[in-house]
Amino acid sequence: MSEHASDEPVIPLPTAQEKEVSFLARSGAVVTLRLIDTGRFELKLDTRGDYTAELRNDGETFEVIPAPGVHALGGKGLTATELYEGF
């Protein structure tokens, strides 16, 4: 683990009680996450109405899977910093 792990931004994840949360990414975009299932979330951006992806979290890293027809990069093994800076 990186010695800078404590510098990682915290990505707020929805829970059974709070099914939708948003955070401000580095670009200024508002990223909205909606709970789908345990460890699975729908991800939307306020700056791109056509962007929808599934975000998966295994407790350590993230995976972004763009919806069919959405032309955007996804990825596996992403850190919270990579998510924050990528959006």
CSV table of C-alpha atoms in Angstrom, one decimal:
chain,number,residue,atom,x,y,z
A,1,MET,CA,0.0,0.0,0.0
A,2,SER,CA,1.2,3.5,-0.8
A,3,GLU,CA,2.7,5.6,2.0
A,4,HIS,CA,0.2,8.3,0.9
A,5,ALA,CA,-2.9,6.1,1.4
A,6,SER,CA,-4.1,8.5,4.1
A,7,ASP,CA,-4.0,11.3,1.4
A,8,GLU,CA,-6.6,9.4,-0.6
A,9,PRO,CA,-9.9,11.2,-1.0
A,10,VAL,CA,-12.9,9.5,0.5
A,11,ILE,CA,-15.5,8.5,-2.1
A,12,PRO,CA,-18.9,8.6,-0.3
A,13,LEU,CA,-20.8,5.4,-1.1
A,14,PRO,CA,-24.5,5.0,-0.8
A,15,THR,CA,-25.9,2.7,1.8
A,16,ALA,CA,-29.3,1.0,2.4
A,17,GLN,CA,-30.3,4.0,4.5
A,18,GLU,CA,-29.0,6.7,2.1
A,19,LYS,CA,-29.5,5.2,-1.4
A,20,GLU,CA,-28.0,8.1,-3.4
A,21,VAL,CA,-25.0,10.4,-2.7
A,22,SER,CA,-23.0,12.9,-4.7
A,23,PHE,CA,-19.5,14.3,-4.5
A,24,LEU,CA,-17.6,17.0,-6.3
A,25,ALA,CA,-14.8,15.6,-8.5
A,26,ARG,CA,-11.5,17.4,-9.3
A,27,SER,CA,-12.9,18.7,-12.6
A,28,GLY,CA,-15.8,20.3,-10.8
A,29,ALA,CA,-18.3,17.7,-12.1
A,30,VAL,CA,-20.9,16.5,-9.6
A,31,VAL,CA,-20.7,12.7,-9.5
A,32,THR,CA,-23.9,11.0,-8.3
A,33,LEU,CA,-23.9,7.4,-7.1
A,34,ARG,CA,-27.0,5.3,-6.6
A,35,LEU,CA,-27.1,2.0,-4.8
A,36,ILE,CA,-27.9,-1.0,-7.0
A,37,ASP,CA,-26.8,-3.8,-4.8
A,38,THR,CA,-24.1,-4.5,-2.3
A,39,GLY,CA,-20.8,-3.1,-3.7
A,40,ARG,CA,-22.6,-2.0,-6.9
A,41,PHE,CA,-23.6,1.5,-7.8
A,42,GLU,CA,-25.0,3.5,-10.8
A,43,LEU,CA,-22.6,6.4,-11.6
A,44,LYS,CA,-23.8,9.6,-13.4
A,45,LEU,CA,-22.1,12.9,-14.2
A,46,ASP,CA,-23.9,16.2,-14.2
A,47,THR,CA,-21.6,17.5,-17.0
A,48,ARG,CA,-22.4,14.6,-19.3
A,49,GLY,CA,-26.1,13.7,-19.4
A,50,ASP,CA,-25.3,10.7,-21.6
A,51,TYR,CA,-22.8,9.2,-19.2
A,52,THR,CA,-23.9,6.2,-17.1
A,53,ALA,CA,-21.7,3.6,-15.7
A,54,GLU,CA,-21.7,0.9,-13.1
A,55,LEU,CA,-19.2,1.4,-10.2
A,56,ARG,CA,-18.2,-1.7,-8.3
A,57,ASN,CA,-16.3,-1.6,-5.0
A,58,ASP,CA,-14.6,-4.5,-3.4
A,59,GLY,CA,-13.7,-2.6,-0.3
A,60,GLU,CA,-10.2,-1.7,-1.6
A,61,THR,CA,-10.5,-0.7,-5.2
A,62,PHE,CA,-13.1,0.4,-7.7
A,63,GLU,CA,-14.1,-0.8,-11.2
A,64,VAL,CA,-16.0,1.5,-13.6
A,65,ILE,CA,-18.0,-0.2,-16.4
A,66,PRO,CA,-19.6,2.2,-18.8
A,67,ALA,CA,-23.2,1.3,-19.9
A,68,PRO,CA,-23.6,-0.2,-23.4
A,69,GLY,CA,-23.4,2.6,-26.0
A,70,VAL,CA,-21.6,5.0,-23.7
A,71,HIS,CA,-18.2,5.9,-25.2
A,72,ALA,CA,-16.0,6.4,-22.2
A,73,LEU,CA,-13.1,4.7,-20.5
A,74,GLY,CA,-13.7,2.2,-17.7
A,75,GLY,CA,-11.2,0.4,-15.7
A,76,LYS,CA,-10.4,-2.1,-12.9
A,77,GLY,CA,-8.3,-1.7,-9.8
A,78,LEU,CA,-8.9,2.0,-9.6
A,79,THR,CA,-8.1,3.9,-6.4
A,80,ALA,CA,-10.3,6.6,-4.8
A,81,THR,CA,-7.8,9.2,-6.1
A,82,GLU,CA,-8.0,7.9,-9.6
A,83,LEU,CA,-11.8,8.2,-9.5
A,84,TYR,CA,-11.7,11.7,-8.0
A,85,GLU,CA,-9.2,12.9,-10.6
A,86,GLY,CA,-10.7,11.0,-13.5
A,87,PHE,CA,-14.0,12.7,-13.3
